[in-house]
Coordinates of C-alpha atoms and ligand atoms in Angstrom, one line a residue:
V2 CA 25.1 80.6 41.2
R3 CA 24.2 84.2 41.6
T4 CA 22.0 85.2 44.6
V5 CA 20.3 88.6 44.3
P6 CA 19.2 90.0 47.6
D7 CA 15.9 91.9 47.6
A8 CA 15.2 90.7 44.0
A9 CA 12.3 91.3 41.7
L10 CA 11.1 88.8 39.0
V11 CA 8.7 90.0 36.2
W12 CA 6.8 87.6 34.0
R13 CA 4.0 87.8 31.5
D14 CA 2.2 85.0 29.6
G15 CA 4.2 82.4 31.4
C16 CA 7.5 83.8 30.4
I17 CA 10.1 85.8 32.4
L18 CA 10.5 89.4 31.2
W19 CA 13.0 90.7 33.7
S20 CA 14.9 89.6 36.9
G21 CA 17.3 91.5 39.1
P22 CA 17.7 93.7 42.1
R23 CA 14.3 95.4 42.9
T24 CA 15.9 98.8 43.0
L25 CA 16.8 98.5 39.3
L26 CA 13.4 97.4 38.2
P27 CA 12.6 99.2 34.9
P28 CA 9.9 101.8 35.3
E29 CA 7.5 100.1 32.9
H30 CA 7.1 97.2 35.4
L31 CA 6.5 99.4 38.4
H32 CA 2.7 99.2 38.2
A33 CA 2.4 95.5 37.5
D34 CA 0.4 93.2 39.8
T35 CA 2.7 91.8 42.5
V36 CA 3.0 88.8 44.7
S37 CA 5.4 88.6 47.6
A38 CA 7.8 85.7 48.1
G39 CA 7.7 86.6 51.8
G40 CA 11.5 86.9 52.1
G41 CA 12.0 83.3 50.7
L42 CA 14.6 82.2 48.3
V43 CA 13.2 82.2 44.7
V44 CA 14.8 79.5 42.6
P45 CA 14.2 78.1 39.1
G46 CA 11.7 75.2 39.3
L47 CA 13.5 72.0 40.0
I48 CA 13.8 69.6 37.0
D49 CA 13.8 65.9 37.7
C50 CA 15.4 64.7 34.4
H51 CA 15.3 60.9 35.1
T52 CA 12.3 59.1 36.6
H53 CA 10.4 55.9 35.9
L54 CA 7.2 57.5 37.2
A55 CA 4.5 55.0 36.0
F56 CA 4.7 51.6 37.6
A57 CA 2.5 49.5 39.8
G58 CA 3.5 47.9 43.1
W59 CA 6.7 48.4 45.2
R60 CA 9.6 46.0 45.8
A61 CA 10.2 46.6 49.5
D62 CA 10.7 42.8 50.1
E63 CA 13.7 43.0 47.7
F64 CA 15.0 45.9 49.7
E65 CA 15.1 43.7 52.7
E66 CA 16.6 40.8 50.8
R67 CA 19.4 43.0 49.6
I68 CA 20.0 44.2 53.2
L69 CA 20.3 40.5 54.1
G70 CA 23.0 40.1 51.5
R71 CA 21.3 39.0 48.2
S72 CA 22.4 41.1 45.2
Y73 CA 20.2 43.1 42.8
L74 CA 21.2 40.8 39.9
D75 CA 20.6 37.6 41.8
I76 CA 17.1 38.8 42.7
A77 CA 16.5 39.8 39.0
R78 CA 17.7 36.4 37.8
A79 CA 15.2 34.7 40.1
G80 CA 12.3 36.6 38.5
G81 CA 12.3 39.6 40.8
G82 CA 13.5 43.0 39.8
I83 CA 12.3 44.7 36.7
Q84 CA 10.3 41.7 35.5
R85 CA 8.2 41.6 38.7
T86 CA 7.3 45.3 38.2
V87 CA 6.5 44.6 34.6
A88 CA 4.0 41.9 35.5
Q89 CA 2.3 44.2 38.1
T90 CA 2.3 47.2 35.7
R91 CA 0.8 45.2 32.8
A92 CA -2.0 44.1 35.2
A93 CA -2.8 47.7 36.2
S94 CA -5.3 49.7 34.3
E95 CA -4.4 53.0 32.6
D96 CA -6.6 54.9 34.9
A97 CA -5.1 53.4 38.1
L98 CA -1.6 54.2 36.8
F99 CA -2.8 57.7 35.9
E100 CA -4.2 58.4 39.4
R101 CA -1.1 57.1 41.0
C102 CA 1.2 59.2 38.9
A103 CA -1.0 62.3 39.4
S104 CA -0.7 61.9 43.1
H105 CA 3.1 61.5 42.9
L106 CA 3.3 64.7 40.7
R107 CA 1.3 66.7 43.3
E108 CA 3.8 65.7 46.0
M109 CA 6.7 66.5 43.6
A110 CA 5.1 70.0 42.9
A111 CA 5.0 70.5 46.7
L112 CA 8.8 70.0 46.8
G113 CA 9.4 72.7 44.2
V114 CA 9.7 70.4 41.1
T115 CA 8.2 71.8 37.9
T116 CA 9.4 69.5 35.1
V117 CA 9.6 65.7 35.2
E118 CA 11.1 63.4 32.6
C119 CA 9.1 60.2 32.6
K120 CA 10.2 56.9 31.2
S121 CA 8.2 53.9 30.1
G122 CA 9.9 50.5 30.4
Y123 CA 7.6 48.4 32.6
G124 CA 5.3 47.5 29.7
L125 CA 7.8 45.8 27.3
D126 CA 5.2 45.2 24.5
V127 CA 3.3 47.5 22.2
E128 CA 0.1 47.6 24.2
H129 CA 1.7 48.3 27.6
E130 CA 4.5 50.6 26.5
V131 CA 1.8 52.7 24.7
K132 CA -0.3 52.5 27.9
L133 CA 2.4 54.0 30.0
L134 CA 3.2 56.7 27.5
T135 CA -0.5 57.5 27.2
V136 CA -0.6 58.0 30.9
Y137 CA 2.2 60.6 30.5
Q138 CA 0.3 62.2 27.6
R139 CA -2.9 62.5 29.7
L140 CA -0.9 63.9 32.7
S141 CA 0.7 66.4 30.5
A142 CA -2.7 67.6 29.3
T143 CA -4.5 67.6 32.7
Q144 CA -2.1 68.6 35.5
S145 CA 0.3 71.5 35.8
L146 CA 3.8 70.1 35.9
R147 CA 5.7 69.8 32.6
I148 CA 6.1 66.2 31.5
I149 CA 8.9 65.0 29.1
P150 CA 8.2 61.4 28.0
T151 CA 11.0 58.9 27.1
L152 CA 10.5 55.5 25.6
L153 CA 12.5 52.8 27.5
A154 CA 11.2 49.7 25.7
A155 CA 14.8 48.3 25.9
H156 CA 14.8 48.1 29.7
A157 CA 14.7 44.3 29.8
V158 CA 13.7 41.5 27.3
A159 CA 10.0 41.0 27.7
P160 CA 9.3 37.7 29.6
E161 CA 7.3 36.1 26.8
F162 CA 10.4 36.1 24.6
G163 CA 12.4 33.9 27.0
G164 CA 15.9 34.0 25.6
R165 CA 14.8 35.2 22.1
R166 CA 16.6 38.5 22.4
N167 CA 16.6 39.3 18.7
A168 CA 12.9 38.7 18.4
Y169 CA 12.3 41.2 21.2
L170 CA 14.6 43.7 19.6
R171 CA 12.7 43.3 16.3
L172 CA 9.5 44.1 18.2
V173 CA 11.1 47.2 19.7
T174 CA 12.6 48.5 16.4
R175 CA 9.8 47.5 14.0
D176 CA 6.7 47.9 16.1
I177 CA 7.1 49.7 19.4
I178 CA 9.3 52.6 18.2
P179 CA 7.2 53.4 15.1
R180 CA 3.9 53.2 17.0
V181 CA 5.2 55.5 19.7
V182 CA 6.7 58.0 17.3
H183 CA 3.6 58.1 15.1
A184 CA 1.4 58.8 18.1
G185 CA 3.8 61.5 19.3
L186 CA 4.2 59.8 22.6
A187 CA 7.9 60.2 23.3
R188 CA 10.7 62.7 22.9
F189 CA 13.7 60.5 23.7
C190 CA 14.6 56.8 23.5
D191 CA 16.6 55.3 26.4
V192 CA 18.3 51.9 26.6
F193 CA 19.5 50.0 29.7
V194 CA 23.1 49.2 28.5
E195 CA 24.4 46.6 30.9
E196 CA 25.7 43.0 30.9
A197 CA 22.4 41.9 32.5
A198 CA 20.3 44.0 30.1
F199 CA 21.3 45.1 26.6
S200 CA 24.7 44.9 24.9
L201 CA 26.4 47.9 23.1
E202 CA 25.5 46.3 19.7
E203 CA 21.8 45.8 20.7
A204 CA 21.6 49.3 22.0
R205 CA 23.0 50.6 18.7
R206 CA 20.2 48.9 16.8
V207 CA 17.5 50.3 19.0
L208 CA 19.0 53.8 19.0
A209 CA 19.4 53.8 15.2
A210 CA 15.8 52.9 14.7
A211 CA 14.8 55.6 17.2
S212 CA 17.0 58.2 15.6
A213 CA 15.8 57.5 12.1
L214 CA 12.3 58.5 13.4
G215 CA 13.6 61.6 15.2
L216 CA 14.0 60.4 18.8
R217 CA 17.3 61.4 20.5
A218 CA 19.1 59.0 22.7
K219 CA 19.5 58.9 26.5
L220 CA 21.3 55.9 28.1
H221 CA 21.3 54.0 31.3
A222 CA 25.1 53.5 31.2
D223 CA 27.9 51.9 33.3
Q224 CA 25.6 51.4 36.3
L225 CA 26.5 47.9 37.6
S226 CA 29.6 47.4 35.4
D227 CA 31.7 49.4 33.0
G228 CA 30.4 48.1 29.7
G229 CA 31.4 51.0 27.5
G230 CA 28.0 52.7 27.8
A231 CA 29.5 56.2 28.1
R232 CA 31.6 55.7 24.9
L233 CA 28.4 54.6 23.2
A234 CA 26.5 57.7 24.5
A235 CA 29.2 59.8 22.9
E236 CA 29.2 57.9 19.7
V237 CA 25.4 58.3 19.2
H238 CA 25.4 61.9 20.4
A239 CA 23.1 61.1 23.3
V240 CA 21.6 64.0 25.1
S241 CA 22.6 62.4 28.4
A242 CA 24.3 59.4 29.9
D243 CA 22.8 58.4 33.2
H244 CA 24.0 56.5 36.3
L245 CA 27.7 56.1 35.4
E246 CA 28.7 54.7 38.8
Q247 CA 31.3 52.5 37.1
I248 CA 32.4 54.8 34.4
S249 CA 36.1 54.5 33.2
A250 CA 38.6 57.3 32.6
D251 CA 38.0 56.6 28.8
G252 CA 34.3 57.0 29.3
I253 CA 34.7 60.3 31.0
A254 CA 37.0 61.6 28.2
C255 CA 34.4 60.4 25.6
L256 CA 31.5 62.3 27.3
A257 CA 33.6 65.4 27.6
A258 CA 34.6 65.4 24.0
A259 CA 31.0 64.8 22.8
H260 CA 29.3 67.3 25.2
V261 CA 27.0 64.6 26.7
V262 CA 25.4 65.5 30.0
A263 CA 26.1 63.0 32.8
V264 CA 23.0 62.4 35.0
S265 CA 23.8 61.4 38.6
L266 CA 21.3 59.3 40.4
P267 CA 22.4 59.2 44.0
F268 CA 19.3 57.3 45.3
A269 CA 20.1 54.3 43.2
A270 CA 23.7 54.2 44.5
L271 CA 22.5 54.7 48.1
Y272 CA 19.8 52.0 47.9
L273 CA 22.1 49.5 46.1
G274 CA 25.0 50.2 48.5
A275 CA 27.0 51.0 45.4
R276 CA 29.8 53.4 44.8
P277 CA 28.3 56.7 43.6
M278 CA 29.1 58.3 40.3
P279 CA 32.5 59.9 40.4
A280 CA 31.0 63.4 39.9
R281 CA 34.3 65.3 40.7
A282 CA 36.2 63.5 38.0
L283 CA 33.4 64.2 35.5
L284 CA 33.2 67.9 36.4
A285 CA 37.0 68.2 36.3
A286 CA 36.9 66.8 32.8
G287 CA 34.4 69.4 31.8
V288 CA 31.3 67.2 31.7
P289 CA 28.1 68.9 33.0
V290 CA 26.6 66.8 35.8
A291 CA 22.8 66.8 36.4
V292 CA 21.2 65.4 39.5
A293 CA 17.9 63.4 39.3
T294 CA 15.9 60.9 41.5
D295 CA 15.6 57.9 39.2
F296 CA 12.3 57.4 41.0
N297 CA 11.4 53.7 40.5
P298 CA 10.0 50.8 42.6
G299 CA 13.2 48.8 42.9
T300 CA 16.4 50.9 43.3
A301 CA 15.2 54.5 43.9
P302 CA 11.9 54.5 45.8
S303 CA 11.8 58.3 46.3
F304 CA 10.9 61.4 44.2
H305 CA 12.4 63.8 46.8
L306 CA 14.7 65.7 44.5
P307 CA 16.0 68.1 47.1
L308 CA 17.2 65.1 49.1
A309 CA 18.9 63.7 46.0
M310 CA 20.7 67.1 45.7
T311 CA 21.9 66.8 49.3
L312 CA 23.1 63.3 48.6
A313 CA 25.0 64.5 45.5
C314 CA 26.8 66.8 48.0
T315 CA 27.5 64.3 50.7
L316 CA 28.2 61.1 48.6
Q317 CA 29.7 62.7 45.5
R318 CA 31.3 65.8 46.8
M319 CA 29.4 68.1 44.5
T320 CA 29.1 71.6 46.1
P321 CA 25.6 72.8 46.9
A322 CA 25.9 75.2 44.0
E323 CA 26.8 72.4 41.6
A324 CA 24.0 70.2 42.9
F325 CA 21.6 73.1 42.5
C326 CA 22.6 73.7 38.9
G327 CA 22.5 70.0 38.4
A328 CA 18.7 69.9 39.2
T329 CA 17.9 73.1 37.3
L330 CA 19.9 74.4 34.2
V331 CA 22.0 71.3 33.7
A332 CA 18.9 69.0 34.1
A333 CA 17.3 71.1 31.5
A334 CA 20.3 70.5 29.2
A335 CA 19.8 66.7 29.9
L336 CA 16.4 67.2 28.3
D337 CA 17.6 69.5 25.5
R338 CA 15.5 72.3 27.0
H339 CA 18.2 74.6 28.5
D340 CA 17.1 77.5 26.3
E341 CA 13.6 77.6 27.9
L342 CA 13.8 75.9 31.3
G343 CA 16.1 75.9 34.4
A344 CA 17.0 79.6 34.8
L345 CA 15.3 82.8 35.9
D346 CA 16.5 84.9 33.0
P347 CA 14.4 86.8 30.5
G348 CA 13.0 84.5 27.9
Y349 CA 12.9 81.5 30.2
A350 CA 9.6 79.9 31.4
A351 CA 8.2 81.4 34.6
D352 CA 8.8 78.2 36.5
F353 CA 10.0 78.8 40.0
A354 CA 9.8 77.8 43.6
V355 CA 9.9 79.8 46.8
I356 CA 12.2 78.1 49.4
D357 CA 12.2 78.8 53.1
A358 CA 16.0 79.2 53.4
P359 CA 18.4 82.2 53.2
D360 CA 20.6 80.6 50.4
V361 CA 21.2 77.4 48.5
E362 CA 23.9 76.2 50.9
T363 CA 21.6 76.4 53.9
W364 CA 18.7 74.8 51.9
L365 CA 20.7 71.7 50.9
Y366 CA 22.5 71.5 54.3
H367 CA 19.6 71.8 56.7
F368 CA 17.5 68.9 55.4
R369 CA 13.8 69.2 56.1
A370 CA 10.8 67.2 55.0
N371 CA 9.9 70.1 52.8
A372 CA 11.4 73.6 52.7
C373 CA 9.3 74.7 49.7
R374 CA 6.6 77.2 50.3
Q375 CA 5.3 77.9 46.8
T376 CA 5.7 76.4 43.3
W377 CA 4.8 78.2 40.1
V378 CA 4.7 76.8 36.5
G379 CA 4.4 79.0 33.5
G380 CA 3.5 81.9 35.9
Q381 CA 0.7 80.0 37.5
R382 CA 0.8 79.0 41.2
V383 CA 0.5 75.2 41.4
H384 CA 1.4 74.7 45.1
Ligands
NIG13 O1 17.4 53.2 36.7 N1 18.8 50.5 35.9 C1 17.7 50.2 35.4 N2 16.5 50.7 35.7 C2 16.2 51.3 36.9 C3 15.8 50.3 37.9 C4 14.7 49.5 37.5 C5 14.1 48.6 38.6 O2 14.9 48.0 39.3 O3 12.9 48.5 38.6 C6 17.2 52.2 37.4 O4 17.9 52.0 38.4
FE14 FE1 16.7 54.7 35.8

């Protein structure tokens, strides 16, 4: 991370033209309109590269049950967990979900976030997966943050299928994926690879169908158990492998060899009382590590990305600079957008935040409700 004291940033038409020390500003920019950052720290807009933004309800009662000793999987097996949120999300109208997401996005913008990856996965049938992704499409068209939609139909087997896993997978591969792709509603396809969710073989089927129609893979991998999810991410050239709390040494080597970005989700580890992702081992092996919130109603009930960055430092021993890159340029790489988003260099989008701190270390160390003073997306002030 390079900090430039007394810096200038020049942009036009939403795109950065020049950045560097103010004294070196090229003469052609001397007469441009100016805005002052008031002595604040100007950083690339934060990128939350893993959220489950659209859902109805919360599961605070399960939070309490887990504190009292019941496990996430026990609660899920008894009909709680993802299935409970699916029932509530199916019952919610598209407009109600839209309003709720819009309000979350306004608060995220206030924290300095400018791009948000948004997964479906609480619909689990054609109608409701399309409903969630349509919410994201409408948000993309009507509010200022950049939205990157991901299809996560393989989050759980839909309740009406009971144990008929193959029938549900047929629905996903033959109906949901084609519908979503033809409507242009998703950029990536994610699968929850886990003993309690989908096997490696099932994930391969889903990802093959998605890839045939142009969706690149992202994976929820090795979260609750090491099921070989990281190896699969490497095999299918996923853009990212996320969670990885239980990743094996072999999994780390596979991600490194295949240049897959590892996405760390410290809130999920914190709220489940689980061991966090071994970020140091991944970084030592040369795997880029992004940091995201995993915002969802069950395991990560917060979209406070700066706090997730601080937790990446305290729980995973990432340096503040590593956590900062993890929520900017590396997060952009986890969305395959690192040529346009996540840096303040010429050619990048003019997405940035003004932080009330002298440097990144102080920002992530001195935790405050909100240290962000201004947020800009595409050269327009949004907060
Ligand atoms: O990323 N791991 C799977 N999906 C979510 C949790 C979903 C839920 O519990 O509602 C996650 O942690
Ligand atoms: Fe997640």
